[in-house]
Amino acid sequence: MEETRIGVFVCKCGTNIAGFLDVSDIAEYSSTLPDVVFTKVNLFTCSEAGISEIKNAIVQHNLNRVVVSACTPRTHEPTFRAACQEAGLNPFLFEFVNIREHVSWVHKNDREKGTKKARDLIRMGVARAALLEPKEFIEVPVLNEAIIIGGGVAGLSSAVSLAKRGFKVHLVERSNKLGGRLLDLNIIQPEMTSAKGIIEDILHEAENLPLINIYKGYKPVDLKGCIGAYKMIVENSKKETKEIDSGVIILASGTRMLDPSPYYGYNGRNIITQYELEKLLSNEDLEINNNVVMIQCVGSRNSENVFCGKICCMEAIKNSILLKERDDRIDVYIIYRDIQALGHENERLLRKAKNLGVRFIHYSAEKPPEVTKDAVKIYSDILNREFNIPYSLAVLATPQIPHSDAQELSRILKVPTDENNFFLEAHMKLRPIDFATDGIFICGSARWPCTVNEAIYQAEACAARASIPLGNGKVKVEPINSLLDEDICRGCGLCVSLCPYKAIELVNTDKGKKAKIIIAACKGCGVCGSTCYRHAITMSHYKDEQLLAQIEACFKE
Amino acid sequence: MQYATNVRIIRVMCGGRVDLEMIFSAFLNGADGVFIGTCLKGECHYTSGNLQAEARIIFAKHILKYTGLTEKRVKLSMMSSAESGKFVSSVSDFIETIIAEGKLPDDANTQRKLHAAYRAVMGEKIRWLAGKKTEFETDGNLYGEKFTPHEINRLFREVAQDEVLTQEIILLLENSPLTIKELAEITNIPPRRAVRQIANMLRLGIVRQDGSKDNAPAFTAGNNKRLIEVIR
Amino acid sequence: MLDVGRHPMIDILAYSELESVEGESSSFKATIRKKSRYVNASICNACGDCVAKCPVKVKNEFDMNFGVRKAIYQYFPQGIPSIMTIDGTKCLKITQNKCGICSKACVKGAIDYEMKDETVEIEVASIIIATGFDMLPVSHLTQYGYGKIKNVITGLEYERLINATGPTEGHLYRPSDKKLAHKVAYLQCIGSRDQNNCAYCSSVCCMYSIKDAMLAKEHDSEAEGYIFHTDFRNVGKWFQNYEKKGKNDYDIKYIRGRAAEITEDADNNPIVFYEDTKTQEIRQLTVDLVVLATATIPSKGFQELARKLRIETGKDGFVQTNSRLPVSTSRKGIFACGFCIAPADIPESVAQGAAAAGLAAQIALSRAG
């Protein structure tokens, strides 16, 4: 076996490290560690000078492991890995020891103990480095076709966008017609454009793109594979199934409306929902002869549905404007808790409604309105008085809620949902349209209630994100993944059930049932390896022996 | 942002990568405490690795308690990568706790118990159960019975005690045959508990009778090939 | 930011401004002025030796003028690209031909006092605008006393104070006497939803005020937060839970009412006068510190940029888009994302960014063939 030859580079980071630690002592100590044949102090290891020193040392001293003790791997790990590679050393034979964020910056007042800690960390890093193994990035081919689940405005927009870029799209829609929610809506604020106009435009575009395959009346029942090579089974009501292959998946399955029947005597005639009012308003000969009373936050922002419906306030304001413009004699009341008119257009509409004479009455959650046969009774806490408003139409603002089978879909795709059953993205702030699983994206109200505008840009965003692997035709996966010793595995399936990425499956072999790692899907979290009671799995680049060597070295001064 | 210099950080991909073996290996090597930092619940970068870490820590705590060390010597703290302040205060609290507890005793008794603990966490039962925790809580066991956190805790405590004691007895008997009275004295358990434990172990064939001392039967370690096999 | 910094396909022109754009979608020609940093970017490695020696102290804009920086400085420690810049209006060498210490301090010889602005021309297929926002200056809203009453600060100033890497290392030391502020009032809609200032809702303030009050409580268990709001607008994902958490776990008081006026007592404690909308009484609350959630407006210089780009802006000065084409501007090949379209939170901005990138890339790729 080849002799282990480790080079240690200690960075001063200007004064960031050298100002608080005894760098020359650290370097001198490092040179005494097992297998260390070369040590060097740099002013900035990451500078061009530092990088070329690493490269030269690899060649001149025949190094086969490099340890840099400097800052966080988040900044410069790729830089140093590249340096190793350029000097002919496999980039995974590089180990990063952080003596800045972990030592000098957080122990500014204790030079002696800080220096000792840095020595310990380098000793641990060197122990681990000695056991590192060369690795290659894994390249997985990506089929340049996409599955889109949901044929509403979000799904259709994604489909059109992807097809225009030349990717084949399989659009799966559970109902028998495309268009989704917009088919039932009337006018979209703030521009007050026709909902049907918007959706017809998109539908027209979609139908004229031959790359879009449409599966009406189908829904997903099973999914196998991972980014690059998904295989989805879809099924219709006659239990006929079809198999679709794709490289990526966009989820745009939308929402349903909350059942209004438990609230305020809903009857579908003169006590209806905002959603139903949309349909009435698109009807030319709608006749209303008395007041219209709109009640906000019906079945939302309560203990059962904590969330805010988000779009209902603007829907009510829009409909109140339409009613007033149709017949100024109609008195419209909006009974609200907080008017959600965010952004720069909505506030203007709110003011317009007020100028048109729409009355806004605030109520608190503790004293909700009462709807009787003839009137809505409401206590305004701002005006400190009770109103008794006769109505010919009471309109309830119920929220959109996730589909009843959201959980089932979540299990099939193995993507998470939140406590309300809305789908849960990879990161609430920074990755709003990705799932944690590579190759699956989310847009529209299945993620959270949203406006048409939001649904469209989210759909464009999904198309953009999906275009990256589709366009490249391959994805690069870091070779940090599970390694299985098939001889030890008993095929119990514990790892299969724990894997958050569906990256392990049970297969039948000549030796019986065995686990099988799907490398492209594995993210290398290590849950399987640390759970396996047979010790049949370890993680490449974070192997048991590598980590245990670090632990052992920690205490071997 | 400053904290004491007592910690040495080891990077892993996810809290779910932290094997019970690593925790007890650290104690055997001389660590006075083990701190595990994971993502917040529901925000795990790897979806659910933090929950697996949490399940294992329940075991680690019961084992430490049983070995006579305080459960405070292991701590799992959940935080987001943006919460540096929380990391510092959490680690600082932990350091204070450990300093108050003092250094890990290095007497033969503690070392033997830690060794037994190490063997126990390498064994099948504890690892299997730790892996099943989330399933027991959400989908229930084989018979569809769901476990409350209290029930999980009780089950894990009993199994931890039983497994560590089993391994401790094996360790002792690997050296020389001992009687139940001697075993009870050394391991500091009531003789009745020792009788029950030995009876169980006899039934499983992991100990066998080997002569007698002072008219009492003495025992020695049986054929533990299968038990030892998985322990590297 | 780091990912952008080290991506081989991304060329960063920081400290630069667009001069003009000619041509059309798929073949724009942009003229860009790279402002002189007086520091050679290819040599400087931001070691900081020059900063340590520079004798000129200037108010630190990044820390909202709370702290000081030097005339040679890095805008903020994690800034990309990681290089120093000399503030040409403050440097003694440049303004008075004295000093020159930084040039001696720099062992790499990166300082160049003679450096001039440079104009570059680049050809691009498409353009994305992401110029963000600024805060409405509010000293003219005299009822709130900003600029006069020392312990009335804006939300952005508060962000720096409560930040662990900020000028007070995360301690809420108030401006007047540097004492820890325990009792803090957070006032919403300062200049927003206001016909005379910004008629629109700034969208992000209700949530950030809850966050601000929570942070204060995490730093200081004695902290008391009072949020004065009109409509409480927390509609985004999980925001209602967050609002509840603030009330239940952090004991933040949510008070429905617009503050009418702020005065101060002899100890510089601000007094907030407000109408309790539940009782219609004018009440007052004396606090240690007031934080104003001032209105967000399109960033400074944006109107000029819009003119150069020949794109339409709407009534409030934001980029004009529409529901059908949410990130497209009025000019083909130019896209927009984030706050320059309308007030938006982080996930909205990120999603819009991806959408704009996709559409912009489509033009670039079809041009490349």
PDB file of N, CA and C in Angstrom, chain A residues 223-295:
ATOM      1  N   LEU A 223     -45.003   6.235  -7.791  1.00  0.00           N
ATOM      2  CA  LEU A 223     -43.817   6.876  -8.374  1.00  0.00           C
ATOM      3  C   LEU A 223     -42.574   6.112  -7.968  1.00  0.00           C
ATOM      4  N   LYS A 224     -41.738   5.844  -8.958  1.00  0.00           N
ATOM      5  CA  LYS A 224     -40.448   5.211  -8.679  1.00  0.00           C
ATOM      6  C   LYS A 224     -39.352   6.061  -9.305  1.00  0.00           C
ATOM      7  N   GLY A 225     -38.125   5.830  -8.874  1.00  0.00           N
ATOM      8  CA  GLY A 225     -36.996   6.501  -9.494  1.00  0.00           C
ATOM      9  C   GLY A 225     -36.617   7.785  -8.790  1.00  0.00           C
ATOM     10  N   CYS A 226     -35.759   8.535  -9.420  1.00  0.00           N
ATOM     11  CA  CYS A 226     -35.282   9.775  -8.838  1.00  0.00           C
ATOM     12  C   CYS A 226     -34.966  10.738  -9.964  1.00  0.00           C
ATOM     13  N   ILE A 227     -34.422  11.891  -9.606  1.00  0.00           N
ATOM     14  CA  ILE A 227     -34.164  12.908 -10.627  1.00  0.00           C
ATOM     15  C   ILE A 227     -33.448  12.288 -11.833  1.00  0.00           C
ATOM     16  N   GLY A 228     -33.937  12.636 -12.988  1.00  0.00           N
ATOM     17  CA  GLY A 228     -33.337  12.090 -14.205  1.00  0.00           C
ATOM     18  C   GLY A 228     -34.128  10.939 -14.775  1.00  0.00           C
ATOM     19  N   ALA A 229     -34.673  10.118 -13.893  1.00  0.00           N
ATOM     20  CA  ALA A 229     -35.375   8.915 -14.359  1.00  0.00           C
ATOM     21  C   ALA A 229     -36.537   8.570 -13.443  1.00  0.00           C
ATOM     22  N   TYR A 230     -37.566   9.374 -13.510  1.00  0.00           N
ATOM     23  CA  TYR A 230     -38.782   9.047 -12.755  1.00  0.00           C
ATOM     24  C   TYR A 230     -39.674   8.157 -13.609  1.00  0.00           C
ATOM     25  N   LYS A 231     -40.420   7.311 -12.924  1.00  0.00           N
ATOM     26  CA  LYS A 231     -41.415   6.485 -13.595  1.00  0.00           C
ATOM     27  C   LYS A 231     -42.703   6.614 -12.791  1.00  0.00           C
ATOM     28  N   MET A 232     -43.693   7.268 -13.389  1.00  0.00           N
ATOM     29  CA  MET A 232     -44.939   7.500 -12.642  1.00  0.00           C
ATOM     30  C   MET A 232     -46.067   6.678 -13.240  1.00  0.00           C
ATOM     31  N   ILE A 233     -46.858   6.079 -12.346  1.00  0.00           N
ATOM     32  CA  ILE A 233     -48.069   5.390 -12.801  1.00  0.00           C
ATOM     33  C   ILE A 233     -49.243   6.324 -12.533  1.00  0.00           C
ATOM     34  N   VAL A 234     -50.047   6.610 -13.555  1.00  0.00           N
ATOM     35  CA  VAL A 234     -51.255   7.402 -13.350  1.00  0.00           C
ATOM     36  C   VAL A 234     -52.468   6.525 -13.650  1.00  0.00           C
ATOM     37  N   GLU A 235     -53.586   6.872 -13.018  1.00  0.00           N
ATOM     38  CA  GLU A 235     -54.764   5.999 -13.107  1.00  0.00           C
ATOM     39  C   GLU A 235     -56.005   6.863 -13.291  1.00  0.00           C
ATOM     40  N   ASN A 236     -56.978   6.396 -14.064  1.00  0.00           N
ATOM     41  CA  ASN A 236     -58.240   7.140 -14.181  1.00  0.00           C
ATOM     42  C   ASN A 236     -59.336   6.447 -13.389  1.00  0.00           C
ATOM     43  N   SER A 237     -60.552   6.975 -13.474  1.00  0.00           N
ATOM     44  CA  SER A 237     -61.637   6.445 -12.629  1.00  0.00           C
ATOM     45  C   SER A 237     -61.996   5.010 -13.017  1.00  0.00           C
ATOM     46  N   LYS A 238     -61.669   4.618 -14.255  1.00  0.00           N
ATOM     47  CA  LYS A 238     -61.965   3.227 -14.661  1.00  0.00           C
ATOM     48  C   LYS A 238     -60.836   2.291 -14.267  1.00  0.00           C
ATOM     49  N   LYS A 239     -59.909   2.811 -13.452  1.00  0.00           N
ATOM     50  CA  LYS A 239     -58.752   2.035 -12.984  1.00  0.00           C
ATOM     51  C   LYS A 239     -57.815   1.657 -14.116  1.00  0.00           C
ATOM     52  N   GLU A 240     -57.916   2.362 -15.237  1.00  0.00           N
ATOM     53  CA  GLU A 240     -56.934   2.154 -16.303  1.00  0.00           C
ATOM     54  C   GLU A 240     -55.669   2.909 -15.932  1.00  0.00           C
ATOM     55  N   THR A 241     -54.536   2.279 -16.166  1.00  0.00           N
ATOM     56  CA  THR A 241     -53.295   2.942 -15.766  1.00  0.00           C
ATOM     57  C   THR A 241     -52.419   3.236 -16.987  1.00  0.00           C
ATOM     58  N   LYS A 242     -51.576   4.243 -16.824  1.00  0.00           N
ATOM     59  CA  LYS A 242     -50.570   4.554 -17.830  1.00  0.00           C
ATOM     60  C   LYS A 242     -49.258   4.782 -17.099  1.00  0.00           C
ATOM     61  N   GLU A 243     -48.164   4.500 -17.788  1.00  0.00           N
ATOM     62  CA  GLU A 243     -46.862   4.700 -17.176  1.00  0.00           C
ATOM     63  C   GLU A 243     -46.168   5.855 -17.893  1.00  0.00           C
ATOM     64  N   ILE A 244     -45.678   6.813 -17.132  1.00  0.00           N
ATOM     65  CA  ILE A 244     -45.012   7.964 -17.753  1.00  0.00           C
ATOM     66  C   ILE A 244     -43.587   8.060 -17.231  1.00  0.00           C
ATOM     67  N   ASP A 245     -42.631   8.247 -18.141  1.00  0.00           N
ATOM     68  CA  ASP A 245     -41.235   8.472 -17.754  1.00  0.00           C
ATOM     69  C   ASP A 245     -40.934   9.955 -17.814  1.00  0.00           C
ATOM     70  N   SER A 246     -40.140  10.432 -16.861  1.00  0.00           N
ATOM     71  CA  SER A 246     -39.741  11.839 -16.921  1.00  0.00           C
ATOM     72  C   SER A 246     -38.455  12.054 -16.147  1.00  0.00           C
ATOM     73  N   GLY A 247     -37.841  13.199 -16.400  1.00  0.00           N
ATOM     74  CA  GLY A 247     -36.625  13.548 -15.669  1.00  0.00           C
ATOM     75  C   GLY A 247     -36.924  14.369 -14.435  1.00  0.00           C
ATOM     76  N   VAL A 248     -37.992  15.182 -14.513  1.00  0.00           N
ATOM     77  CA  VAL A 248     -38.365  16.038 -13.384  1.00  0.00           C
ATOM     78  C   VAL A 248     -39.885  16.051 -13.226  1.00  0.00           C
ATOM     79  N   ILE A 249     -40.334  16.567 -12.076  1.00  0.00           N
ATOM     80  CA  ILE A 249     -41.775  16.646 -11.797  1.00  0.00           C
ATOM     81  C   ILE A 249     -42.096  18.036 -11.249  1.00  0.00           C
ATOM     82  N   ILE A 250     -43.164  18.631 -11.753  1.00  0.00           N
ATOM     83  CA  ILE A 250     -43.644  19.893 -11.169  1.00  0.00           C
ATOM     84  C   ILE A 250     -45.025  19.634 -10.570  1.00  0.00           C
ATOM     85  N   LEU A 251     -45.156  19.954  -9.307  1.00  0.00           N
ATOM     86  CA  LEU A 251     -46.429  19.725  -8.621  1.00  0.00           C
ATOM     87  C   LEU A 251     -47.206  21.037  -8.595  1.00  0.00           C
ATOM     88  N   ALA A 252     -48.401  21.017  -9.199  1.00  0.00           N
ATOM     89  CA  ALA A 252     -49.250  22.208  -9.249  1.00  0.00           C
ATOM     90  C   ALA A 252     -50.683  21.755  -9.064  1.00  0.00           C
ATOM     91  N   SER A 253     -50.904  21.030  -7.956  1.00  0.00           N
ATOM     92  CA  SER A 253     -52.177  20.327  -7.814  1.00  0.00           C
ATOM     93  C   SER A 253     -53.264  21.186  -7.194  1.00  0.00           C
ATOM     94  N   GLY A 254     -52.954  22.420  -6.813  1.00  0.00           N
ATOM     95  CA  GLY A 254     -53.987  23.352  -6.373  1.00  0.00           C
ATOM     96  C   GLY A 254     -54.652  23.005  -5.061  1.00  0.00           C
ATOM     97  N   THR A 255     -55.849  23.552  -4.890  1.00  0.00           N
ATOM     98  CA  THR A 255     -56.563  23.410  -3.624  1.00  0.00           C
ATOM     99  C   THR A 255     -58.044  23.168  -3.910  1.00  0.00           C
ATOM    100  N   ARG A 256     -58.816  22.971  -2.846  1.00  0.00           N
ATOM    101  CA  ARG A 256     -60.284  22.977  -2.971  1.00  0.00           C
ATOM    102  C   ARG A 256     -60.806  24.055  -2.045  1.00  0.00           C
ATOM    103  N   MET A 257     -62.096  24.383  -2.164  1.00  0.00           N
ATOM    104  CA  MET A 257     -62.668  25.380  -1.259  1.00  0.00           C
ATOM    105  C   MET A 257     -63.174  24.675  -0.004  1.00  0.00           C
ATOM    106  N   LEU A 258     -63.015  25.328   1.122  1.00  0.00           N
ATOM    107  CA  LEU A 258     -63.521  24.778   2.382  1.00  0.00           C
ATOM    108  C   LEU A 258     -65.038  24.632   2.298  1.00  0.00           C
ATOM    109  N   ASP A 259     -65.545  23.539   2.824  1.00  0.00           N
ATOM    110  CA  ASP A 259     -66.994  23.315   2.830  1.00  0.00           C
ATOM    111  C   ASP A 259     -67.653  24.361   3.734  1.00  0.00           C
ATOM    112  N   PRO A 260     -68.521  25.217   3.173  1.00  0.00           N
ATOM    113  CA  PRO A 260     -69.075  26.317   3.973  1.00  0.00           C
ATOM    114  C   PRO A 260     -70.262  25.913   4.828  1.00  0.00           C
ATOM    115  N   SER A 261     -70.768  24.695   4.681  1.00  0.00           N
ATOM    116  CA  SER A 261     -72.071  24.385   5.306  1.00  0.00           C
ATOM    117  C   SER A 261     -72.119  24.547   6.835  1.00  0.00           C
ATOM    118  N   PRO A 262     -71.005  24.386   7.580  1.00  0.00           N
ATOM    119  CA  PRO A 262     -71.171  24.590   9.034  1.00  0.00           C
ATOM    120  C   PRO A 262     -71.257  26.062   9.447  1.00  0.00           C
ATOM    121  N   TYR A 263     -71.074  26.983   8.520  1.00  0.00           N
ATOM    122  CA  TYR A 263     -70.909  28.375   8.937  1.00  0.00           C
ATOM    123  C   TYR A 263     -72.103  29.259   8.596  1.00  0.00           C
ATOM    124  N   TYR A 264     -72.543  30.014   9.563  1.00  0.00           N
ATOM    125  CA  TYR A 264     -73.519  31.105   9.402  1.00  0.00           C
ATOM    126  C   TYR A 264     -74.755  30.710   8.586  1.00  0.00           C
ATOM    127  N   GLY A 265     -75.199  29.480   8.727  1.00  0.00           N
ATOM    128  CA  GLY A 265     -76.428  29.062   8.040  1.00  0.00           C
ATOM    129  C   GLY A 265     -76.316  29.044   6.528  1.00  0.00           C
ATOM    130  N   TYR A 266     -75.150  28.756   6.033  1.00  0.00           N
ATOM    131  CA  TYR A 266     -74.944  28.691   4.579  1.00  0.00           C
ATOM    132  C   TYR A 266     -76.045  27.850   3.931  1.00  0.00           C
ATOM    133  N   ASN A 267     -76.638  28.367   2.865  1.00  0.00           N
ATOM    134  CA  ASN A 267     -77.681  27.583   2.193  1.00  0.00           C
ATOM    135  C   ASN A 267     -77.513  27.536   0.676  1.00  0.00           C
ATOM    136  N   GLY A 268     -76.520  28.271   0.170  1.00  0.00           N
ATOM    137  CA  GLY A 268     -76.291  28.230  -1.278  1.00  0.00           C
ATOM    138  C   GLY A 268     -77.282  29.083  -2.057  1.00  0.00           C
ATOM    139  N   ARG A 269     -78.276  29.698  -1.375  1.00  0.00           N
ATOM    140  CA  ARG A 269     -79.241  30.557  -2.079  1.00  0.00           C
ATOM    141  C   ARG A 269     -78.978  32.026  -1.765  1.00  0.00           C
ATOM    142  N   ASN A 270     -79.348  32.438  -0.552  1.00  0.00           N
ATOM    143  CA  ASN A 270     -79.053  33.828  -0.207  1.00  0.00           C
ATOM    144  C   ASN A 270     -77.925  33.941   0.819  1.00  0.00           C
ATOM    145  N   ILE A 271     -77.428  32.805   1.272  1.00  0.00           N
ATOM    146  CA  ILE A 271     -76.184  32.797   2.057  1.00  0.00           C
ATOM    147  C   ILE A 271     -75.201  31.923   1.281  1.00  0.00           C
ATOM    148  N   ILE A 272     -74.271  32.585   0.616  1.00  0.00           N
ATOM    149  CA  ILE A 272     -73.382  31.870  -0.312  1.00  0.00           C
ATOM    150  C   ILE A 272     -71.920  32.219  -0.019  1.00  0.00           C
ATOM    151  N   THR A 273     -71.021  31.625  -0.782  1.00  0.00           N
ATOM    152  CA  THR A 273     -69.597  31.945  -0.570  1.00  0.00           C
ATOM    153  C   THR A 273     -69.148  32.993  -1.600  1.00  0.00           C
ATOM    154  N   GLN A 274     -68.014  33.620  -1.311  1.00  0.00           N
ATOM    155  CA  GLN A 274     -67.431  34.575  -2.268  1.00  0.00           C
ATOM    156  C   GLN A 274     -67.206  33.881  -3.610  1.00  0.00           C
ATOM    157  N   TYR A 275     -66.780  32.643  -3.517  1.00  0.00           N
ATOM    158  CA  TYR A 275     -66.464  31.882  -4.718  1.00  0.00           C
ATOM    159  C   TYR A 275     -67.708  31.722  -5.592  1.00  0.00           C
ATOM    160  N   GLU A 276     -68.839  31.483  -4.908  1.00  0.00           N
ATOM    161  CA  GLU A 276     -70.095  31.345  -5.660  1.00  0.00           C
ATOM    162  C   GLU A 276     -70.561  32.691  -6.215  1.00  0.00           C
ATOM    163  N   LEU A 277     -70.259  33.764  -5.462  1.00  0.00           N
ATOM    164  CA  LEU A 277     -70.626  35.097  -5.936  1.00  0.00           C
ATOM    165  C   LEU A 277     -69.930  35.414  -7.264  1.00  0.00           C
ATOM    166  N   GLU A 278     -68.692  34.903  -7.414  1.00  0.00           N
ATOM    167  CA  GLU A 278     -67.947  35.118  -8.666  1.00  0.00           C
ATOM    168  C   GLU A 278     -68.809  34.677  -9.860  1.00  0.00           C
ATOM    169  N   LYS A 279     -69.408  33.502  -9.710  1.00  0.00           N
ATOM    170  CA  LYS A 279     -70.217  32.967 -10.813  1.00  0.00           C
ATOM    171  C   LYS A 279     -71.446  33.845 -11.042  1.00  0.00           C
ATOM    172  N   LEU A 280     -72.089  34.259  -9.935  1.00  0.00           N
ATOM    173  CA  LEU A 280     -73.271  35.112 -10.066  1.00  0.00           C
ATOM    174  C   LEU A 280     -72.920  36.414 -10.769  1.00  0.00           C
ATOM    175  N   LEU A 281     -71.755  36.947 -10.452  1.00  0.00           N
ATOM    176  CA  LEU A 281     -71.380  38.250 -11.004  1.00  0.00           C
ATOM    177  C   LEU A 281     -71.041  38.169 -12.494  1.00  0.00           C
ATOM    178  N   SER A 282     -70.658  36.985 -12.932  1.00  0.00           N
ATOM    179  CA  SER A 282     -70.395  36.886 -14.364  1.00  0.00           C
ATOM    180  C   SER A 282     -71.706  36.745 -15.141  1.00  0.00           C
ATOM    181  N   ASN A 283     -72.778  36.649 -14.380  1.00  0.00           N
ATOM    182  CA  ASN A 283     -74.113  36.514 -14.964  1.00  0.00           C
ATOM    183  C   ASN A 283     -74.702  37.913 -15.170  1.00  0.00           C
ATOM    184  N   GLU A 284     -75.118  38.216 -16.378  1.00  0.00           N
ATOM    185  CA  GLU A 284     -75.568  39.571 -16.702  1.00  0.00           C
ATOM    186  C   GLU A 284     -76.808  39.999 -15.914  1.00  0.00           C
ATOM    187  N   ASP A 285     -77.782  39.099 -15.773  1.00  0.00           N
ATOM    188  CA  ASP A 285     -79.044  39.547 -15.181  1.00  0.00           C
ATOM    189  C   ASP A 285     -79.192  39.186 -13.700  1.00  0.00           C
ATOM    190  N   LEU A 286     -78.129  39.330 -12.983  1.00  0.00           N
ATOM    191  CA  LEU A 286     -78.177  39.130 -11.530  1.00  0.00           C
ATOM    192  C   LEU A 286     -78.989  40.258 -10.903  1.00  0.00           C
ATOM    193  N   GLU A 287     -79.955  39.915 -10.086  1.00  0.00           N
ATOM    194  CA  GLU A 287     -80.776  40.957  -9.481  1.00  0.00           C
ATOM    195  C   GLU A 287     -80.661  40.934  -7.970  1.00  0.00           C
ATOM    196  N   ILE A 288     -80.254  42.044  -7.445  1.00  0.00           N
ATOM    197  CA  ILE A 288     -80.128  42.148  -5.998  1.00  0.00           C
ATOM    198  C   ILE A 288     -80.917  43.373  -5.584  1.00  0.00           C
ATOM    199  N   ASN A 289     -81.823  43.222  -4.606  1.00  0.00           N
ATOM    200  CA  ASN A 289     -82.665  44.376  -4.292  1.00  0.00           C
ATOM    201  C   ASN A 289     -82.400  44.955  -2.917  1.00  0.00           C
ATOM    202  N   ASN A 290     -81.526  44.335  -2.146  1.00  0.00           N
ATOM    203  CA  ASN A 290     -81.257  44.877  -0.812  1.00  0.00           C
ATOM    204  C   ASN A 290     -79.759  44.853  -0.567  1.00  0.00           C
ATOM    205  N   ASN A 291     -79.412  44.858   0.707  1.00  0.00           N
ATOM    206  CA  ASN A 291     -77.998  44.915   1.043  1.00  0.00           C
ATOM    207  C   ASN A 291     -77.261  43.605   0.737  1.00  0.00           C
ATOM    208  N   VAL A 292     -75.985  43.762   0.458  1.00  0.00           N
ATOM    209  CA  VAL A 292     -75.100  42.593   0.394  1.00  0.00           C
ATOM    210  C   VAL A 292     -74.136  42.694   1.571  1.00  0.00           C
ATOM    211  N   VAL A 293     -74.088  41.636   2.385  1.00  0.00           N
ATOM    212  CA  VAL A 293     -73.205  41.653   3.542  1.00  0.00           C
ATOM    213  C   VAL A 293     -72.134  40.576   3.348  1.00  0.00           C
ATOM    214  N   MET A 294     -70.870  41.013   3.333  1.00  0.00           N
ATOM    215  CA  MET A 294     -69.785  40.051   3.146  1.00  0.00           C
ATOM    216  C   MET A 294     -69.089  39.818   4.485  1.00  0.00           C
ATOM    217  N   ILE A 295     -68.928  38.567   4.848  1.00  0.00           N
ATOM    218  CA  ILE A 295     -68.264  38.243   6.113  1.00  0.00           C
ATOM    219  C   ILE A 295     -66.906  37.607   5.804  1.00  0.00           C
TER     220      ILE A 295
END
